[in-house]
PDB file of C-alpha atoms in Angstrom:
ATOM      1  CA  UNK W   1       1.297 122.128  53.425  1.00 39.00           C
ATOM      2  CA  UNK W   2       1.517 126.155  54.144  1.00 42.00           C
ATOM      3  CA  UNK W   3      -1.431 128.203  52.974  1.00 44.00           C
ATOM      4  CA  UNK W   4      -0.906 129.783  49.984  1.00 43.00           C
ATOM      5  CA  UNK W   5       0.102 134.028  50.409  1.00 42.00           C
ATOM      6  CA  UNK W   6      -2.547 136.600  48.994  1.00 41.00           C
ATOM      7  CA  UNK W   7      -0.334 136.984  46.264  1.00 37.00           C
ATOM      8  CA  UNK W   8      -0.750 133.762  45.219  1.00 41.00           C
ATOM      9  CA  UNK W   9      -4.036 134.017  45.646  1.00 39.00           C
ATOM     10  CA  UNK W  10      -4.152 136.825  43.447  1.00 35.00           C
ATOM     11  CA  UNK W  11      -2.059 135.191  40.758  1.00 35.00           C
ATOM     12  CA  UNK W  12      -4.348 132.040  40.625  1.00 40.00           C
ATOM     13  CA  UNK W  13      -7.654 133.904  40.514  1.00 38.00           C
ATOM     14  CA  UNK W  14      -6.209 135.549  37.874  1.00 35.00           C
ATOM     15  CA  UNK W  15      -5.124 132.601  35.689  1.00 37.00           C
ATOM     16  CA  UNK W  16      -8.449 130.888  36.588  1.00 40.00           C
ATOM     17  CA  UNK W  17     -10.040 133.626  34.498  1.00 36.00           C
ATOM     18  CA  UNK W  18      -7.688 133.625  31.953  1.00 37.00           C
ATOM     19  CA  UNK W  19      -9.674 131.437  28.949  1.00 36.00           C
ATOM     20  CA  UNK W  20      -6.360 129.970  28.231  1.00 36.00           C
ATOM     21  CA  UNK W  21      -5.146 128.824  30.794  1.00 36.00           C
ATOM     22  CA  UNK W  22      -8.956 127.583  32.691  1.00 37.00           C
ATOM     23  CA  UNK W  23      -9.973 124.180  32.860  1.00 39.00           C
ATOM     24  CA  UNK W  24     -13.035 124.759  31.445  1.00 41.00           C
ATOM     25  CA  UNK W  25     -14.257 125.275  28.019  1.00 40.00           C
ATOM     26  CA  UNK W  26     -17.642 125.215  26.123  1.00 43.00           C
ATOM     27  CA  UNK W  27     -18.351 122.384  24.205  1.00 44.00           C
ATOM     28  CA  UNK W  28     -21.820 122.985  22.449  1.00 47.00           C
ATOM     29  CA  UNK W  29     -22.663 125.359  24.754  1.00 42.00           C
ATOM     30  CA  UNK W  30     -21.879 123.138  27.764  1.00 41.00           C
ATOM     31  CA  UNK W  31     -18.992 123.776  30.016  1.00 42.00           C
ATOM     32  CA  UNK W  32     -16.334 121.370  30.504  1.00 56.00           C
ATOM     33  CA  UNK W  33     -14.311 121.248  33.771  1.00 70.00           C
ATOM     34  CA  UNK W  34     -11.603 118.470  33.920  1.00 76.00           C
ATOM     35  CA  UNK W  35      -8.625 117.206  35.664  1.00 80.00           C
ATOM     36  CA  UNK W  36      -6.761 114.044  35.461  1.00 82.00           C
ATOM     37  CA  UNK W  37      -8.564 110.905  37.843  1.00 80.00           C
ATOM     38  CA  UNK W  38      -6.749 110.834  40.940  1.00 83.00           C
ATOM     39  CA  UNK W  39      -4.033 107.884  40.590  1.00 82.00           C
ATOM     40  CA  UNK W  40      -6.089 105.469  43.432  1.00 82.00           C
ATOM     41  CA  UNK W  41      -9.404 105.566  40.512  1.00 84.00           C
ATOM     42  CA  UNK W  42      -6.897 104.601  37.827  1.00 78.00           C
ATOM     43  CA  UNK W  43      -7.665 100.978  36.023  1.00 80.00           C
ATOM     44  CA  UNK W  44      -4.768  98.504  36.693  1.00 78.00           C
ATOM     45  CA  UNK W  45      -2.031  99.313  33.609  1.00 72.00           C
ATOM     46  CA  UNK W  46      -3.233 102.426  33.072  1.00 73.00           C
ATOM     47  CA  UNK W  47      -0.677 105.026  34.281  1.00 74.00           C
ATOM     48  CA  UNK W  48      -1.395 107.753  36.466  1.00 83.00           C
ATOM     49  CA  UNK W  49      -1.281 111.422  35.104  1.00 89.00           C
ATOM     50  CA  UNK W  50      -0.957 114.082  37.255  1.00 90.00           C
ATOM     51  CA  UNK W  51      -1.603 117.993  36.030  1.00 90.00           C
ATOM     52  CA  UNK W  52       2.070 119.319  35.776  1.00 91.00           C
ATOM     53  CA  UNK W  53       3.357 122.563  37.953  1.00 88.00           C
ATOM     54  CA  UNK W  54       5.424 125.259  36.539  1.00 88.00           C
ATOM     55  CA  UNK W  55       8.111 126.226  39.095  1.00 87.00           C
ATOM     56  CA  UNK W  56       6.963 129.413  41.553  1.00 87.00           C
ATOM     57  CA  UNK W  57       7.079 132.492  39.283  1.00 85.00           C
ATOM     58  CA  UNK W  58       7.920 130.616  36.379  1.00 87.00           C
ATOM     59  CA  UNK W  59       7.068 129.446  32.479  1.00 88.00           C
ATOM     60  CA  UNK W  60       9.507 127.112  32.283  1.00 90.00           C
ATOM     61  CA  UNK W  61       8.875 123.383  31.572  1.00 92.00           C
ATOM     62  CA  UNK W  62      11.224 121.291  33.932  1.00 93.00           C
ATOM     63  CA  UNK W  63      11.723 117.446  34.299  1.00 93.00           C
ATOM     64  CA  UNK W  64       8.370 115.662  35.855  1.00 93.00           C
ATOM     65  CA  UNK W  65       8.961 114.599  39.502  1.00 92.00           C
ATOM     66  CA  UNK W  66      10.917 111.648  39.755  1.00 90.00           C
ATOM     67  CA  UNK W  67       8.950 109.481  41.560  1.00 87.00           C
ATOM     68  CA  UNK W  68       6.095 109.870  38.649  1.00 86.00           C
ATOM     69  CA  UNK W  69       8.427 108.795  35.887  1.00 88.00           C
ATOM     70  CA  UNK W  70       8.699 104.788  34.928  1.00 87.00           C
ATOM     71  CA  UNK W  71      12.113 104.545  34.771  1.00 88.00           C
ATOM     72  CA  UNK W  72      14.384 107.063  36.586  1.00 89.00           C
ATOM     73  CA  UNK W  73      16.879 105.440  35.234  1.00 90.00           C
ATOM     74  CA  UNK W  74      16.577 106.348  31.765  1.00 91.00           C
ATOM     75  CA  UNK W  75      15.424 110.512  32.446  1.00 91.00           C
ATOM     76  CA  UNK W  76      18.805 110.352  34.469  1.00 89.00           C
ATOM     77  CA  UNK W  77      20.688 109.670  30.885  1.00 91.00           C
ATOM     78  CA  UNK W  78      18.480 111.840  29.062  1.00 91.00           C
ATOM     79  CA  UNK W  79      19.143 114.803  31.104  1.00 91.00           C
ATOM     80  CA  UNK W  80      22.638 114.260  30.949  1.00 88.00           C
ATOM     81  CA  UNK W  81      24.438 117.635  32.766  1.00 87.00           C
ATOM     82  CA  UNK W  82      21.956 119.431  30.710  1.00 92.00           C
ATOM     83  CA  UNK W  83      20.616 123.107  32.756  1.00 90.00           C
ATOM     84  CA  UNK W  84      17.594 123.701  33.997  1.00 86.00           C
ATOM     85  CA  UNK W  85      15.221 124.810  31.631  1.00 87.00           C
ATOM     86  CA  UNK W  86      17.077 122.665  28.483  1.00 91.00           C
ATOM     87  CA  UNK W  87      16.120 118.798  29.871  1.00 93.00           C
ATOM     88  CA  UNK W  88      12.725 119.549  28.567  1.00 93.00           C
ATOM     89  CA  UNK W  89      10.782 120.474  25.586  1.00 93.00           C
ATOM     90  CA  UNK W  90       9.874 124.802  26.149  1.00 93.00           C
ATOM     91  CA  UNK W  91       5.869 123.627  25.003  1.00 91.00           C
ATOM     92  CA  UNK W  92       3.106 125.266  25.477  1.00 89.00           C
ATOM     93  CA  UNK W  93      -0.573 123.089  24.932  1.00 88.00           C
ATOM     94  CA  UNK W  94      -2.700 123.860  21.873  1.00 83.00           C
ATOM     95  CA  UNK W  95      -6.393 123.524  21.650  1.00 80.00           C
ATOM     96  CA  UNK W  96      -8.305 120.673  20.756  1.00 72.00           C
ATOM     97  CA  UNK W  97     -11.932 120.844  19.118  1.00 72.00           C
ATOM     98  CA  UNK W  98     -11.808 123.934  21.454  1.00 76.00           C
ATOM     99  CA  UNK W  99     -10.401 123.041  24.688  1.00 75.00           C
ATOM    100  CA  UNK W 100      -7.021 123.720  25.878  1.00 78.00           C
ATOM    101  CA  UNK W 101      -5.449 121.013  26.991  1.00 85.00           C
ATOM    102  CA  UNK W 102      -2.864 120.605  29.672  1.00 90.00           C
ATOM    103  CA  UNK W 103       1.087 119.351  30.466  1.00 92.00           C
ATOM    104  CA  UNK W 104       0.775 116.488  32.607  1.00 93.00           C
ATOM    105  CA  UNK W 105       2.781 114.092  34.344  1.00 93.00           C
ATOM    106  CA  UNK W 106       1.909 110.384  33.058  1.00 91.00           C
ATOM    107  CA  UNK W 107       5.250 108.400  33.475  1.00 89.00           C
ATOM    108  CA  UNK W 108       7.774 110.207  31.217  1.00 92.00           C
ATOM    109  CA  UNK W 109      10.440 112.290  32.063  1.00 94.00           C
ATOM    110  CA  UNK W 110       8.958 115.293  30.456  1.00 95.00           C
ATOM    111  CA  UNK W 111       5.447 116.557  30.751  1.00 95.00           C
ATOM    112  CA  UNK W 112       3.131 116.093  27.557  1.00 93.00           C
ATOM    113  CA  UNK W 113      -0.251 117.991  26.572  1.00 91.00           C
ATOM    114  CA  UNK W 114      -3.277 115.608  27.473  1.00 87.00           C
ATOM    115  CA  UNK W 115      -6.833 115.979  27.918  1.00 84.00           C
ATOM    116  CA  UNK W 116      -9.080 112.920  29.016  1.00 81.00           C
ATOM    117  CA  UNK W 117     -10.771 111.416  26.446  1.00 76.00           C
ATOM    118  CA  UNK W 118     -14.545 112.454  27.060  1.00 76.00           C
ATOM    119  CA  UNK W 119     -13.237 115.696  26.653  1.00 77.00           C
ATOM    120  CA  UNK W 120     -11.065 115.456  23.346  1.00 74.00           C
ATOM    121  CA  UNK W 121     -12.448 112.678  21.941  1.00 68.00           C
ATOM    122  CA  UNK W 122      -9.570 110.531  20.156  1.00 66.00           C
ATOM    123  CA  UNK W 123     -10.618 108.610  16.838  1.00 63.00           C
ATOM    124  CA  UNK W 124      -9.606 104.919  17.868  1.00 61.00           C
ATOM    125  CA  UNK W 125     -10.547 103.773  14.577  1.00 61.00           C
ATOM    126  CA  UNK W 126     -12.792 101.149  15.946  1.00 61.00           C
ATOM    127  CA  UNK W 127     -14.985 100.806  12.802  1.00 62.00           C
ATOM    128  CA  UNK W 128     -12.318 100.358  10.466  1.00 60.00           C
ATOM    129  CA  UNK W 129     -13.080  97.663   8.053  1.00 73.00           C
ATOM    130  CA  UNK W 130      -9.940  97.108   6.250  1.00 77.00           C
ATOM    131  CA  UNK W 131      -9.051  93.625   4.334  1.00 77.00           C
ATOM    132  CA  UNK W 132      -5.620  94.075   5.548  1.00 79.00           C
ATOM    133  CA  UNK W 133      -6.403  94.040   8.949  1.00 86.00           C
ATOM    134  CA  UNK W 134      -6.282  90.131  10.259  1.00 89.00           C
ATOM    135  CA  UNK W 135      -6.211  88.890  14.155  1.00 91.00           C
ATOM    136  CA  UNK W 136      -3.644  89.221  16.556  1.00 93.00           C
ATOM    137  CA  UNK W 137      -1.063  86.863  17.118  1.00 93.00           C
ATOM    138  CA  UNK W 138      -2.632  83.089  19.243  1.00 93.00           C
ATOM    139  CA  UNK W 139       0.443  83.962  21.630  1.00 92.00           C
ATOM    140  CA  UNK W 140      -0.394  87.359  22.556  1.00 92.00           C
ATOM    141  CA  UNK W 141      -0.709  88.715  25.753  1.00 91.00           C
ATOM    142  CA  UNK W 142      -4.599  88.914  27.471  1.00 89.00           C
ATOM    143  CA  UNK W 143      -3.996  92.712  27.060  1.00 88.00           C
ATOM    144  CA  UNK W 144      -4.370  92.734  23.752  1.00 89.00           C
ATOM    145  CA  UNK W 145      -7.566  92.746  23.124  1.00 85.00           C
ATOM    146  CA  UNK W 146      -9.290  94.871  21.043  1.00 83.00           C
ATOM    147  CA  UNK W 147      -5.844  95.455  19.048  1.00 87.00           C
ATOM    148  CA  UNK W 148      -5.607  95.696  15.746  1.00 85.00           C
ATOM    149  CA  UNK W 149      -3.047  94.071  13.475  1.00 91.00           C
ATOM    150  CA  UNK W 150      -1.598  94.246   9.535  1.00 90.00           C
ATOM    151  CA  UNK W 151      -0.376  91.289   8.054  1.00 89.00           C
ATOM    152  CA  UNK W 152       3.519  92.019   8.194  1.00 90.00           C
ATOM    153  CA  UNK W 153       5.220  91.915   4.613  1.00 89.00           C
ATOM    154  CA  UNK W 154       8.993  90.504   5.299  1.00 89.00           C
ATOM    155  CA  UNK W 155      11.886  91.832   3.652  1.00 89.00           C
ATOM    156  CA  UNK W 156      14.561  88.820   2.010  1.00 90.00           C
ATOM    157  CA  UNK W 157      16.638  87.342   5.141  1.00 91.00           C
ATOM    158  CA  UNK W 158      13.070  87.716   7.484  1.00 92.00           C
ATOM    159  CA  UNK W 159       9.940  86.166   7.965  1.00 93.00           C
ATOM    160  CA  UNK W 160       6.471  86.162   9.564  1.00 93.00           C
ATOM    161  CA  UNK W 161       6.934  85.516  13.294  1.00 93.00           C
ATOM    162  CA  UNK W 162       6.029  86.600  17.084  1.00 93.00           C
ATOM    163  CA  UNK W 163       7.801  88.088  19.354  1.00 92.00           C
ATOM    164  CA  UNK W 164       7.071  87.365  23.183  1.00 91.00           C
ATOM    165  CA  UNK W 165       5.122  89.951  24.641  1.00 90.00           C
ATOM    166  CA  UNK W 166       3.739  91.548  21.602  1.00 93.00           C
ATOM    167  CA  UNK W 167       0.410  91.751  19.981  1.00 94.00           C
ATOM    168  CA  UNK W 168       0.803  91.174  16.703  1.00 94.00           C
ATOM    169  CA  UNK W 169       3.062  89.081  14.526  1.00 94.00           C
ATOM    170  CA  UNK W 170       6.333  91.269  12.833  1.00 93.00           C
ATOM    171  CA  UNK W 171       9.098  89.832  10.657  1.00 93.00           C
ATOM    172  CA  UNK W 172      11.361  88.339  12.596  1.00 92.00           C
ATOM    173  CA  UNK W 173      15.226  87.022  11.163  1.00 91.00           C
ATOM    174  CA  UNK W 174      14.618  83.865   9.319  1.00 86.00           C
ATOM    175  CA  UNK W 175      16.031  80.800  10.872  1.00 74.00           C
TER     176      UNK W 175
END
């Protein structure tokens, strides 16, 4: 890799100071640094994100790098002929519970705002204690645990059934 020119330099000591754009933030008084975990500390299943990089000199949001995405394939069709600068959403992160979060990379053609959980805490609704709420399916995968599944109420022509590969049970045509 080349060393990067003064003016770079310049431009990223500047946007390191900028509050909106730093990775850090105060969080009761504490400052929070973060970055995604480098893709070799990942669990197994859990994709890899990667902080995204505008183009040099540039704002605009472009495509994810092709060997991040899942399926090539499929950001192939979506980008269709479409120019530079109109495959992808023109976003810009908001702030969470005070910290900005940041586009990242995590398997989709596009880059998406994301912060690590220990720093934007997401509500998993783990203590929900809802009646409706029953087991998941005998047949499910071993990744399912901890999911949490609704009875499924069938529409006329369908009925309660699983699916291969899913967690819980959906209506499924009746037979």
């Amino acid at each position: 890799a080349l060393a990067p020119t003064a003016v770079e330099c310049s431009l990223r000591k500047l946007l390191s100071s900028d509050s909106s754009s730093s990775s850090s933030s105060s969080r009761g008084g504490l400052a929070v640094e973060w970055k995604p975990d480098p893709c070799d500390e990942v669990e197994p299943g859990v994709p890899c994100t990667q902080l995204y990089h505008h183009p040099q000199g540039s704002t605009t949001v472009m495509p994810c790098p092709m060997e991040t995405v899942t399926s090539p394939d499929g950001c192939g069709a979506l980008f269709g002929g479409k120019a530079d600068g109109e495959q992808c959403p023109q976003i810009t992160c908001p702030k969470a519970l005070g910290v900005t979060m940041k586009l990242v990379c995590a398997g989709g053609c596009c880059p998406t705002c994301w912060a690590p959980d220990h720093v934007v805490g997401l509500d998993r609704h783990t203590a929900l204690k809802n009646p409706d709420v029953v087991p998941p399916a005998p047949e499910a995968p071993t990744s399912c645990g901890g999911v949490r599944c609704f009875e499924p109420l069938c529409g006329e022509g369908f009925t309660k059934g699983h699916v291969q590969g899913d967690c819980c049970y959906s209506c499924v045509a009746s037979r």
